[in-house]
Amino acid sequence: MEALLEPVVQLFGPAWPAVWTLTKIVAIIAPLMLCVAYLTLAERKVIGYMQVRIGPNRVGPKGLLQPIADGMKLLFKEIIVPSGASKGLFILGPILAIAPSLAAWAVVPFGDGMVLADVNAGLLFLLAITSVEVYGVIIAGWASNSKYPFLGSMRAAAQMVSYEVAMGFALICVLLISASLNLTDIVRSQGQGQFHDMGLSFLSWNWIPLFPMFIVFLISGIAETNRAPFDVVEGESEVVAGHMVEYSGMAFALFFLAEYANMILVSILTSVLFVGGWLSPVSFLPDGFFWLALKTAFFLFVFLWARATFPRFRYDHIMRLGWKVFIPITLVWVIVVAVWMMSPLSIWK
Amino acid sequence: MDFKTFVFYVLAAIMVFAALRVITARNPVHAALFLVLSFFSAGGIWLLLAAEFLAIVLVMVYVGAVMVLFLFVVMMLDINLDRLRQGFWSYLPVGALIGVLLVVEMALVLGGRYFGLEAMPEPPAAQAGYSNTRELGRLLYTDYVYPFELASLLLLVAMIVAVTLTLRKRKGVRYLNPSEQISIKRGDRVELISMSAEKE
C-alpha cells in the first residue's frame, strides 16, 4: 500500500496531507449519501410491507432505481424564494441543516483505527456539532417569512434543546464507565470483562449496565432527528410541513438529506456507544466493520418500525417526556453509575 | 508566516467583523446570528491554543443552547427599531466608559512586555497524550472544589429564581394532566355490564 501510494505522494508534495484527508472525506460522504438515498427506499418499502402493501416497485427492477429518480426530479425543480423572505438566510438555512450532520461523521470510528479524526474529545465534539443542527431549522423557519414554517421551527427548537439535555446525561454515563471521550477507546473498553473472557462479548457491552441510558438515548435520538412519533415539527395536519413548507427542489432535498443522514448518525452512535461498535458479539467470530453495519441497520429499522407503529405525540406529551421523565431518570442513573464505580461491586476495574 | 498563524488571522478577522456587525446590523435576528458566528470563531481560536475542552464547550453551551433560546425570543418579539434608538445619547457615556475600560484591559494583556510579564515563565509545552479535559476536571474537583461548588450553587439559585418568576397559578384555568391521561386504563372509562336481553 505504502509503495503503491509513493508516486502519488510525490506528485502532490506538501499538499499531500490535505489531498489525503479530502480523499478520506469523499470516501465517507459518498457512501453515506448513497445510504441516505436507499434509506428512503427502505423506509417506503418497510412501511409498505408493515401496512400490507408493496411500496414503490415501478422504477427499475423491483423499484430499486426509485431514489435515483426522486433525486433527479428534485435536482431539476426550480428553487422558489418567497417574496418578503430574507434571501441570504433563506439559502443559508438548508446549508446549516446539512453541514453539521455531515461534519459529525469526522469522529465516528468505523473500525479499529478507521476514523477520519481520532481526536481525544470526540464525544464532546459530537455533542457540540449536534447542538448546532437546530440552527438550520430555526433560520429556515424565520427566513421563510410565513406563519407555518415559523411555528414549525419554534417547535423544533424547543424540542431539540429539551432532548439534548437527556442525551447529554446519557453520554455522561458512557463517559464515566469508559473513562475516555475518544470514541475508539469507548468501543475498545467494551471489548473486555468477565463475559468477554467467557466468549460472550455481547454481554460485556455497555447496553447491559446502562440499559436505561441505552433506551433514553435511542428515544432521544428519534426526538432529536424529528422523526415520527416526535415529528410535530413537520406535522402535516397542523403546520403543513413545518420549516420546509416554502422550500422546493434541492433546497428541500438538503433538509431531507440532513434528516436521513442524522438518522444514520444516531443509529451508528447508538451502535458505537452502547452495543460495542465493530466488535463481534461472540469471541469466535472476527471483529470488523461488518458488525457495525449490521447493528446500525438494525437501529435504522427500529426508526422505521417506530414510524409505522406509533401515532404522533401531542406536543405537551413530548415536553413532559423530555423534561419530567428522561432528565430525572438520566440524572439518577449518572449518580447510580458513579456510586457503582466507586463501590467494591464495580465491574469496570 | 506559518499555517497556524494564518488560520489565527483568518479566524480573528471573521470574529472582529462578526462582532462589529452584531452592533451595526439593523435586524436583531441578523445581529444575533452574527453573535453566533463570532462565538464560533472564538471557539476556533481556542482550539488553536490547544484548549479543546473550552472551545467545544463554548460551542455547545453558547451556540447550541443559549443563543438558540436567545434567537427564539428575538424572533418572537416585535422589535421596534425607533424605540430602541431612543435614549442613545443618554446611554452613550456609560457605554463609552465600558469601552474605554475594555481597551485598557486589552492593552494590559497585549502590552504585557511593559508591565513585567517576563516575571511569569511560559508554561511548559504539553507532552503527548495530554488531555485538556482530564486536567481541567482534576483541577476543578481537587484544588478549586469550593469555588466550583459555590458557582454551581449560584447557578442553582438562578434556576430556581427563573422558575419562580414565571410560575403563577391562575384560578379557573382548566388544563390536562398528561400523566393522568397516560395512566388511564380501559376499566376507568368503560364498564361492561352483563344483563339479560330486554323485551319490549
XYZ file of C-alpha atoms in Angstrom:
549
model
C 0.000 0.000 0.000
C 2.763 2.411 1.028
C 4.814 1.631 -2.067
C 1.732 1.983 -4.223
C 0.977 5.458 -2.866
C 4.586 6.699 -3.089
C 4.398 8.255 -6.620
C 1.093 9.952 -5.758
C 2.593 11.422 -2.571
C 5.472 12.849 -4.570
C 3.124 14.255 -7.170
C 1.275 16.387 -4.617
C 4.289 17.221 -2.460
C 3.470 19.423 0.545
C -0.229 19.492 -0.350
C -0.428 15.717 0.184
C -1.910 15.710 3.755
C -4.765 17.945 2.610
C -5.367 15.825 -0.502
C -5.277 12.603 1.523
C -7.774 13.977 4.078
C -10.069 15.144 1.292
C -9.913 11.667 -0.244
C -10.919 10.162 3.088
C -13.776 12.661 3.446
C -15.083 11.720 -0.001
C -14.714 8.049 0.923
C -17.047 8.676 3.883
C -19.531 11.130 2.344
C -20.130 9.349 -0.979
C -21.242 6.013 0.520
C -23.181 7.946 3.156
C -25.170 9.806 0.505
C -25.847 6.501 -1.252
C -27.039 5.044 2.059
C -29.296 8.064 2.562
C -30.803 7.603 -0.896
C -31.500 3.934 -0.334
C -32.688 4.511 3.216
C -35.595 6.478 1.741
C -36.434 3.481 -0.435
C -36.016 1.107 2.522
C -38.331 3.308 4.565
C -41.067 3.249 1.947
C -40.676 -0.487 1.426
C -40.605 -1.372 5.147
C -43.569 0.800 5.983
C -45.313 -0.510 2.886
C -44.987 -4.123 3.964
C -45.974 -3.227 7.535
C -49.173 -1.741 6.133
C -49.772 -4.753 3.870
C -48.949 -3.057 0.579
C -45.945 -3.350 -1.708
C -44.420 0.114 -1.812
C -42.558 1.571 -4.817
C -41.936 -1.128 -7.432
C -42.114 0.628 -10.811
C -38.770 2.363 -11.428
C -36.077 -0.168 -12.261
C -36.057 -3.792 -11.170
C -38.195 -4.172 -8.030
C -38.254 -0.374 -7.683
C -34.532 -0.219 -6.935
C -33.966 2.913 -9.040
C -36.701 4.886 -7.263
C -34.281 7.007 -5.115
C -32.296 7.951 -8.236
C -35.488 9.051 -9.975
C -36.544 11.065 -6.906
C -33.133 12.714 -6.771
C -33.260 13.667 -10.445
C -36.730 15.127 -10.026
C -35.597 17.305 -7.121
C -32.475 18.408 -8.991
C -34.457 19.726 -11.940
C -37.074 21.566 -9.914
C -36.962 25.310 -9.623
C -35.999 26.805 -6.276
C -38.573 29.430 -5.419
C -37.661 32.161 -2.972
C -40.848 33.619 -1.464
C -41.297 37.362 -1.743
C -40.571 39.002 1.586
C -38.190 36.220 2.572
C -34.804 37.124 3.970
C -32.937 35.850 0.930
C -29.461 35.236 2.313
C -30.760 33.405 5.353
C -33.284 31.518 3.231
C -30.383 29.968 1.309
C -28.273 29.566 4.453
C -30.964 27.531 6.258
C -30.639 24.249 4.323
C -26.846 24.589 4.232
C -26.723 24.924 8.007
C -29.044 21.942 8.307
C -26.841 19.568 6.348
C -23.354 20.805 7.272
C -23.377 19.682 10.938
C -24.951 16.335 10.109
C -22.025 15.647 7.768
C -19.343 17.208 9.996
C -20.275 14.900 12.859
C -19.049 11.913 10.819
C -15.454 13.087 11.241
C -15.112 11.381 14.613
C -17.188 8.245 14.012
C -14.948 5.158 14.143
C -15.776 2.505 11.523
C -13.220 0.026 12.766
C -10.143 -0.144 14.960
C -8.216 2.926 13.766
C -10.584 3.518 10.851
C -11.577 7.066 11.727
C -11.090 10.381 9.949
C -10.128 12.405 13.037
C -9.046 10.373 16.057
C -9.496 13.256 18.497
C -9.415 12.987 22.266
C -12.621 14.936 22.783
C -14.658 13.046 20.180
C -17.760 12.674 22.297
C -17.748 16.369 23.211
C -17.285 17.269 19.557
C -20.334 15.192 18.686
C -22.432 16.899 21.361
C -21.343 20.325 20.143
C -21.951 19.567 16.469
C -25.358 18.006 17.033
C -26.374 21.009 19.121
C -25.646 23.272 16.136
C -28.051 21.309 13.938
C -31.042 23.224 15.260
C -29.889 26.428 13.541
C -30.765 25.172 10.090
C -34.344 24.606 11.183
C -34.711 27.896 13.065
C -33.179 30.009 10.313
C -35.243 28.281 7.626
C -38.420 28.854 9.624
C -37.725 32.506 10.264
C -36.341 33.408 6.850
C -39.390 31.965 5.044
C -41.463 34.873 6.399
C -44.545 32.743 6.812
C -46.608 31.502 9.739
C -46.411 27.736 9.392
C -42.651 27.448 8.924
C -42.166 29.780 11.862
C -44.410 27.728 14.148
C -42.693 24.549 12.973
C -39.245 25.918 13.663
C -40.245 27.157 17.124
C -41.473 23.663 17.945
C -38.291 22.152 16.568
C -36.049 24.439 18.571
C -37.832 23.727 21.854
C -37.900 20.000 21.195
C -34.277 19.651 20.131
C -32.955 21.727 23.023
C -35.005 19.693 25.512
C -33.906 16.272 24.325
C -30.282 17.307 24.012
C -30.096 17.549 27.786
C -31.240 13.957 28.318
C -28.927 12.802 25.540
C -26.003 14.616 27.161
C -26.620 12.913 30.504
C -26.806 9.512 28.802
C -23.447 10.242 27.195
C -22.023 11.256 30.586
C -22.798 7.733 31.856
C -20.923 6.217 28.910
C -18.060 8.611 29.510
C -17.951 7.665 33.218
C -17.526 3.947 32.674
C -15.133 4.124 29.747
C -13.088 6.991 31.267
C -12.464 8.449 27.825
C -14.019 10.899 25.396
C -12.405 9.162 22.446
C -14.944 7.050 20.559
C -12.367 4.434 19.575
C -11.400 3.993 23.231
C -15.074 3.768 24.198
C -15.530 0.824 21.830
C -12.297 -0.809 22.993
C -13.358 -0.509 26.637
C -16.452 -2.567 25.827
C -14.365 -5.447 24.489
C -13.131 -6.583 27.893
C -14.567 -8.013 31.086
C -15.767 -11.255 32.567
C -18.263 -12.169 29.847
C -15.790 -11.292 27.131
C -13.362 -13.835 28.582
C -16.140 -16.423 28.576
C -16.650 -15.856 24.842
C -19.940 -13.974 25.160
C -18.737 -10.469 24.335
C -22.210 -9.069 23.765
C -22.913 -9.345 27.493
C -19.983 -7.087 28.379
C -21.084 -4.227 26.128
C -22.405 -1.010 27.643
C -26.058 -1.745 26.948
C -26.473 -4.053 29.972
C -25.105 -1.893 32.807
C -26.504 1.225 31.118
C -29.770 -0.265 29.910
C -31.986 2.734 30.901
C -29.499 5.093 29.265
C -29.486 2.972 26.119
C -33.260 3.299 25.818
C -33.228 7.006 26.689
C -30.504 7.668 24.120
C -32.364 5.822 21.386
C -35.675 7.578 22.055
C -33.994 10.981 22.430
C -32.218 10.261 19.172
C -35.565 9.792 17.454
C -36.776 13.038 19.009
C -33.586 14.899 18.047
C -33.925 13.896 14.418
C -37.581 14.967 14.474
C -38.755 11.591 13.264
C -42.156 10.052 13.921
C -43.628 9.771 16.549
C -41.872 13.025 17.506
C -42.400 14.730 14.149
C -44.682 17.528 15.354
C -42.121 19.802 13.720
C -43.495 18.956 10.297
C -46.884 17.657 11.425
C -48.769 17.818 8.125
C -52.163 18.101 9.750
C -51.209 21.122 11.876
C -48.356 23.138 10.377
C -48.457 21.694 6.829
C -44.792 20.654 6.685
C -43.131 22.803 9.298
C -39.983 24.693 8.409
C -39.811 23.130 4.931
C -43.101 24.477 3.538
C -41.579 27.243 1.446
C -38.656 25.204 0.123
C -38.625 23.431 -3.211
C -36.187 21.480 -5.339
C -32.682 20.931 -3.995
C -33.175 23.320 -1.070
C -35.882 20.984 0.200
C -33.741 17.965 -0.699
C -30.955 19.256 1.553
C -33.297 19.189 4.568
C -34.367 15.733 3.542
C -30.768 14.520 3.195
C -29.860 16.068 6.546
C -32.732 14.298 8.281
C -31.752 10.890 6.914
C -28.024 11.466 7.480
C -28.901 12.296 11.083
C -30.901 9.100 11.393
C -27.916 7.076 10.238
C -25.656 9.067 12.558
C -27.834 8.421 15.618
C -28.023 4.716 14.730
C -24.282 4.369 14.277
C -23.670 6.292 17.512
C -26.008 4.017 19.425
C -24.072 1.066 17.999
C -20.710 2.579 18.894
C -21.603 3.779 22.382
C -23.858 1.025 23.661
C -23.535 -2.157 21.645
C -19.838 -2.422 21.008
C -19.320 -0.788 17.602
C -17.280 -3.023 15.329
C -16.826 -5.737 17.994
C -18.204 -9.153 17.264
C -20.928 -10.412 19.654
C -19.174 -13.734 20.233
C -15.450 -14.306 20.568
C -15.025 -16.993 17.911
C -16.094 -14.646 15.084
C -13.702 -11.888 13.921
C -14.397 -8.212 14.650
C -14.922 -5.881 11.743
C -16.883 -3.148 10.014
C -19.464 -5.769 9.055
C -20.791 -5.904 12.641
C -21.061 -2.132 12.895
C -23.030 -2.040 9.646
C -25.326 -4.785 10.875
C -26.005 -3.060 14.199
C -26.586 0.291 12.504
C -29.002 -1.314 10.056
C -30.932 -2.793 12.959
C -31.305 0.580 14.711
C -32.336 2.177 11.423
C -35.008 -0.490 11.157
C -36.160 0.476 14.666
C -36.540 4.066 13.422
C -38.755 2.917 10.549
C -40.600 0.450 12.759
C -41.422 3.196 15.280
C -42.684 5.411 12.484
C -45.018 2.731 11.186
C -46.239 1.821 14.681
C -46.835 4.903 16.811
C -49.208 7.806 16.267
C -47.767 11.307 16.536
C -47.221 12.523 20.097
C -49.115 15.526 21.337
C -46.766 18.441 21.959
C -47.240 18.685 25.745
C -46.607 14.942 25.995
C -43.311 15.376 24.174
C -42.218 18.104 26.551
C -43.334 16.078 29.562
C -41.422 13.013 28.389
C -38.267 15.030 27.857
C -38.232 17.159 30.984
C -40.173 15.190 33.567
C -39.293 11.609 32.656
C -35.992 11.393 30.815
C -33.993 14.065 32.607
C -34.792 12.742 36.118
C -34.060 9.144 35.028
C -30.731 10.091 33.481
C -29.763 12.301 36.444
C -30.405 9.448 38.866
C -28.565 6.973 36.675
C -25.469 9.180 36.490
C -25.300 9.054 40.279
C -26.054 5.304 40.360
C -23.240 4.597 37.895
C -20.809 6.868 39.746
C -21.555 5.183 43.081
C -21.400 1.751 41.453
C -17.982 2.530 40.045
C -16.588 3.566 43.406
C -18.155 0.653 45.306
C -16.476 -2.775 45.723
C -19.113 -4.201 43.350
C -17.641 -2.265 40.421
C -17.313 -4.299 37.227
C -15.064 -1.772 35.479
C -11.731 -2.357 37.168
C 4.049 33.112 8.445
C 3.303 29.503 9.219
C -0.072 27.875 8.663
C -1.218 28.194 12.278
C -0.681 31.958 12.302
C -2.562 32.219 9.021
C -5.536 30.321 10.482
C -5.430 32.573 13.532
C -5.608 35.740 11.427
C -8.453 34.367 9.333
C -10.459 33.431 12.427
C -9.645 36.710 14.155
C -10.714 38.723 11.096
C -14.027 36.853 10.888
C -14.552 37.358 14.601
C -13.893 41.095 14.554
C -16.127 41.530 11.515
C -18.919 39.495 13.113
C -18.610 41.370 16.393
C -18.852 44.686 14.527
C -21.924 43.505 12.662
C -23.563 42.484 15.951
C -23.805 46.126 16.935
C -24.362 47.586 13.466
C -26.842 45.117 11.934
C -30.272 46.694 11.624
C -32.180 43.463 12.028
C -31.986 41.997 15.566
C -32.137 38.417 14.228
C -29.185 39.091 11.935
C -27.321 40.616 14.872
C -27.939 37.505 16.983
C -26.726 35.277 14.156
C -23.560 37.355 13.817
C -23.022 36.859 17.535
C -23.223 33.105 16.897
C -20.605 33.468 14.174
C -18.274 35.359 16.490
C -18.701 32.654 19.171
C -17.781 30.079 16.581
C -14.616 31.908 15.578
C -13.699 32.346 19.238
C -14.064 28.583 19.614
C -11.708 28.135 16.675
C -9.110 30.414 18.242
C -9.291 28.481 21.500
C -8.757 25.275 19.550
C -5.557 26.823 18.162
C -4.454 27.383 21.768
C -4.946 23.621 22.387
C -7.821 24.352 24.769
C -10.143 21.918 23.049
C -12.423 21.419 26.054
C -13.166 25.126 26.446
C -13.609 25.570 22.696
C -16.096 22.742 22.350
C -17.981 23.715 25.494
C -18.244 27.276 24.191
C -19.885 25.989 21.027
C -22.055 23.529 22.935
C -23.312 25.889 25.632
C -23.400 29.283 23.958
C -24.042 28.374 20.336
C -26.062 25.226 20.931
C -28.229 26.293 23.838
C -28.027 29.934 24.945
C -28.143 31.542 21.520
C -30.908 29.214 20.354
C -33.121 30.416 23.182
C -31.971 33.962 22.549
C -32.942 33.725 18.881
C -36.215 32.220 19.996
C -37.006 35.360 21.984
C -35.707 37.814 19.393
C -37.764 36.173 16.658
C -40.946 36.200 18.721
C -40.670 39.828 19.796
C -41.918 42.558 17.554
C -38.952 44.853 17.945
C -39.439 48.475 17.051
C -36.110 49.913 15.928
C -37.132 53.524 16.506
C -37.930 52.871 20.140
C -34.584 51.091 20.515
C -32.823 54.172 19.187
C -34.408 56.380 21.842
C -32.070 57.290 24.655
C -28.977 56.517 22.611
C -27.242 59.718 23.738
C -28.076 59.272 27.403
C -26.617 55.764 27.403
C -23.553 56.782 25.396
C -21.354 57.888 28.377
C -21.888 54.551 30.172
C -21.155 52.605 27.004
C -18.093 54.704 26.271
C -16.795 54.135 29.797
C -17.126 50.362 29.418
C -15.460 50.576 26.013
C -12.511 52.519 27.411
C -12.162 50.010 30.262
C -12.101 47.125 27.769
C -9.442 48.876 25.680
C -7.308 49.445 28.796
C -7.624 45.807 29.820
C -6.693 44.618 26.341
C -3.723 46.978 26.299
C -2.556 45.485 29.603
C -2.722 41.993 28.143
C -1.257 42.763 24.727
C 1.450 45.084 26.058
C 2.491 42.603 28.734
C 6.113 43.258 27.954
C 5.895 46.741 29.505
C 4.102 45.589 32.632
C 6.511 42.930 33.826
C 5.015 39.876 32.167
C 8.518 38.400 31.925
C 8.366 37.613 35.630
C 5.853 34.879 34.752
C 7.591 31.986 32.996
C 5.864 30.461 29.989
C 4.086 27.214 30.800
C 5.946 24.107 29.632
C 4.709 22.594 26.385
C 2.153 19.804 26.786
C 3.523 16.323 26.333
C 1.976 13.729 24.024
C -1.241 12.187 25.263
C -2.060 15.287 27.295
C -5.793 15.611 27.772
C -7.067 19.099 28.360
C -10.392 17.788 29.629
C -8.847 15.449 32.188
C -6.517 18.147 33.541
C -9.332 20.678 33.861
C -11.519 18.137 35.619
C -8.758 17.175 38.020
C -8.107 20.815 38.969
C -11.789 21.696 39.282
C -12.574 18.801 41.592
C -9.457 18.998 43.769
C -7.755 22.379 44.129
C -10.759 24.505 43.197
C -13.571 22.364 44.549
C -15.027 25.047 46.868
C -15.203 27.837 44.271
C -16.628 25.267 41.873
C -19.340 24.192 44.290
C -20.108 27.828 45.033
C -20.542 28.548 41.331
C -22.868 25.580 40.934
C -24.908 26.775 43.911
C -25.229 30.192 42.267
C -26.481 28.547 39.103
C -28.983 26.525 41.114
C -30.283 29.708 42.728
C -30.607 31.307 39.306
C -32.523 28.292 38.064
C -34.964 28.349 40.980
C -35.468 32.080 40.576
C -36.201 31.676 36.880
C -38.814 29.056 37.682
C -40.454 31.066 40.472
C -40.526 34.223 38.337
C -42.573 32.532 35.636
C -44.607 30.232 37.843
C -48.045 31.575 38.529
C -51.155 29.755 39.496
C -54.152 31.179 37.724
C -57.584 30.389 39.001
C -60.293 28.973 36.827
C -57.944 27.568 34.218
C -58.632 24.032 33.111
C -55.667 22.079 31.934
C -54.868 18.494 31.072
C -52.656 16.348 33.217
C -50.653 14.139 30.840
C -49.578 11.632 33.482
C -53.199 11.040 34.457
C -54.159 10.704 30.823
C -51.420 8.200 30.108
C -52.082 6.065 33.156
C -55.753 5.629 32.295
C -56.917 2.046 31.801
C -59.859 0.683 29.914
C -61.616 -0.174 33.156
C -61.661 3.511 34.197
C -63.641 4.550 31.177
C -65.723 1.591 30.074
C -67.909 -0.540 32.229
C -69.050 -3.883 30.912
C -72.410 -4.912 32.288
C -73.789 -8.311 31.778
C -77.552 -8.258 31.645
C -80.221 -10.301 30.099
C -81.809 -9.097 26.879
C -84.777 -6.806 27.397
C -88.061 -7.415 25.702
C -90.464 -4.708 24.702
